């Protein structure tokens, strides 16, 4: 991430990714919300929407593009099939490939869910002087599949996926307070401390993203993660699904400031 | 409403309605949330769910009963087909009848949406010393179809419906502050003053509920209303839909206190 990228407008960022640039999007287009993608066939869309409604912490829906729609208020003049740096394609729940352009896999039957991303509250944490290890170490945030099942809906079920940020004990309360003001981007942590309580055996082996170092005395703090619907797709096995590659998000036209609750 | 009814448990209230009692539910089971009902065929469920997601102020979804489900966490041991005092049946968008038992109209293909009701924040207003005219006058709250369209979703579109409570000028700010803490039961007002701004020509002729008197100097304050999905059904004309009769709500096992945001 360079200052240039943080100043890039969402439309310009999307254009660069459409033109083929592949990079994690952390730090791009400062002040604008980024979104997770999960697209499923229309026949599965109600079940997934209900899954999101029942699991609002991991699956806060920012908007939905109906079948055959490729742009919308969150990506004006955009194209959801091309404007994300990298996509994961799932067939019958199995990830079959990663691609920078999902057009050849996309069908007019797919409904695309845009789900809030914790990058929005990370800016607020940094502004409050809370340093984030994965940003210090310039890697993707570590994410873990937990043993906690989400509330299922129709044919969709799956485990809660969490992201983890280690914090010094004196900053945990502030981090809770700050992130709880962002309910549409995962909100307050779901778990503070003891990874075993979530069924996570080894923090150094995340299921998605990269490991980060944890200093003596630091507490691992876990937030619900927008990769949860991709874990649900893997468990529930719809015939086709398209997600973003973790860390490679859609940059939206929505301002982070619109996501804060008073 | 008698003190007896305010002390009735949700399960007991539902049992009485199941047994045939017909009455508006305002004031019943104090401290428990009441819910609007709209049930549509599964084929329409995604569109309606998306309509709700796009219009969260009038359509805050508390829970959804999937096709073939008649009970759930909001009505433990209940039956959504019988536990509401009165139902409205819509065929092709036309209200064809009102009934106290929807069983003969219900099909296993119907998905039932339970939507937050302003009765939850009314208790908080009353507790803060804000008197509500429709309760003083022992009538149903007045509700109006506005000229403001909701954001449509698939085949579902329709106007915003609002409820109106007249307040003295010095209480408007308090009412805003208090109700904004209840986003899942319509939250803060959508409009304060001038009914013409919502396309409402005559406050004394509500589209649903009853008119209330407005005293000199009082300001009409408008909140988004859970009858909105029924107006959408009338405009969008699914083959079958079942709603509650306005003011005759489902009494749920959810506590009002669980709906407050900090």
Tab-separated table of N, CA and C in Angstrom, chain B residues 125 130 165-180 188-189 191-193 217-223:
chain	number	residue	atom	x	y	z
B	125	UNK	N	-41.228	5.217	25.288
B	125	UNK	CA	-41.715	6.608	25.262
B	125	UNK	C	-42.585	6.883	26.489
B	130	UNK	N	-43.652	10.516	27.898
B	130	UNK	CA	-44.226	11.017	26.649
B	130	UNK	C	-45.559	10.294	26.424
B	165	UNK	N	-47.767	9.968	15.387
B	165	UNK	CA	-48.061	10.304	16.781
B	165	UNK	C	-47.872	11.813	16.940
B	166	UNK	N	-48.911	12.546	17.309
B	166	UNK	CA	-48.740	13.990	17.524
B	166	UNK	C	-48.046	14.243	18.858
B	167	UNK	N	-47.087	15.172	18.852
B	167	UNK	CA	-46.334	15.465	20.080
B	167	UNK	C	-46.211	16.971	20.273
B	168	UNK	N	-46.174	17.425	21.527
B	168	UNK	CA	-45.884	18.831	21.772
B	168	UNK	C	-44.431	19.123	21.390
B	169	UNK	N	-44.166	20.345	20.907
B	169	UNK	CA	-42.832	20.677	20.375
B	169	UNK	C	-41.683	20.331	21.314
B	170	UNK	N	-41.906	20.466	22.598
B	170	UNK	CA	-40.794	20.235	23.528
B	170	UNK	C	-40.490	18.752	23.714
B	171	UNK	N	-41.341	17.873	23.192
B	171	UNK	CA	-41.078	16.431	23.367
B	171	UNK	C	-40.545	15.760	22.102
B	172	UNK	N	-40.493	16.511	20.993
B	172	UNK	CA	-40.082	15.882	19.727
B	172	UNK	C	-38.649	15.351	19.817
B	173	UNK	N	-37.749	16.168	20.339
B	173	UNK	CA	-36.339	15.743	20.387
B	173	UNK	C	-36.168	14.505	21.265
B	174	UNK	N	-36.852	14.487	22.408
B	174	UNK	CA	-36.766	13.308	23.276
B	174	UNK	C	-37.289	12.058	22.558
B	175	UNK	N	-38.393	12.229	21.824
B	175	UNK	CA	-38.970	11.076	21.122
B	175	UNK	C	-38.002	10.554	20.059
B	176	UNK	N	-37.319	11.464	19.379
B	176	UNK	CA	-36.313	11.054	18.386
B	176	UNK	C	-35.192	10.286	19.074
B	177	UNK	N	-34.694	10.869	20.154
B	177	UNK	CA	-33.563	10.268	20.862
B	177	UNK	C	-33.920	8.866	21.374
B	178	UNK	N	-35.097	8.745	21.957
B	178	UNK	CA	-35.494	7.455	22.548
B	178	UNK	C	-35.736	6.405	21.463
B	179	UNK	N	-36.485	6.762	20.429
B	179	UNK	CA	-36.814	5.738	19.422
B	179	UNK	C	-35.610	5.369	18.570
B	180	UNK	N	-34.636	6.263	18.461
B	180	UNK	CA	-33.450	5.918	17.662
B	180	UNK	C	-32.653	4.792	18.307
B	188	UNK	N	-35.738	5.804	14.645
B	188	UNK	CA	-36.092	7.222	14.714
B	188	UNK	C	-37.157	7.566	13.660
B	189	UNK	N	-37.866	8.670	13.857
B	189	UNK	CA	-38.869	9.082	12.862
B	189	UNK	C	-38.249	9.262	11.478
B	191	UNK	N	-39.872	11.428	9.452
B	191	UNK	CA	-40.401	12.725	9.024
B	191	UNK	C	-41.020	13.396	10.244
B	192	UNK	N	-40.744	14.690	10.410
B	192	UNK	CA	-41.300	15.443	11.536
B	192	UNK	C	-42.024	16.670	10.972
B	193	UNK	N	-43.335	16.729	11.165
B	193	UNK	CA	-44.110	17.873	10.676
B	193	UNK	C	-44.714	17.633	9.306
B	217	UNK	N	-50.704	23.476	18.234
B	217	UNK	CA	-49.265	23.532	18.484
B	217	UNK	C	-48.571	22.198	18.385
B	218	UNK	N	-49.307	21.089	18.409
B	218	UNK	CA	-48.652	19.779	18.327
B	218	UNK	C	-48.125	19.511	16.911
B	219	UNK	N	-47.049	18.765	16.884
B	219	UNK	CA	-46.372	18.418	15.626
B	219	UNK	C	-46.679	16.961	15.306
B	220	UNK	N	-47.120	16.661	14.088
B	220	UNK	CA	-47.267	15.242	13.744
B	220	UNK	C	-45.889	14.628	13.467
B	221	UNK	N	-45.596	13.531	14.140
B	221	UNK	CA	-44.300	12.872	13.978
B	221	UNK	C	-44.563	11.497	13.363
B	222	UNK	N	-43.804	11.191	12.301
B	222	UNK	CA	-44.073	10.008	11.488
B	222	UNK	C	-42.935	8.987	11.615
B	223	UNK	N	-43.315	7.763	11.912
B	223	UNK	CA	-42.352	6.658	11.945
B	223	UNK	C	-42.655	5.656	10.828
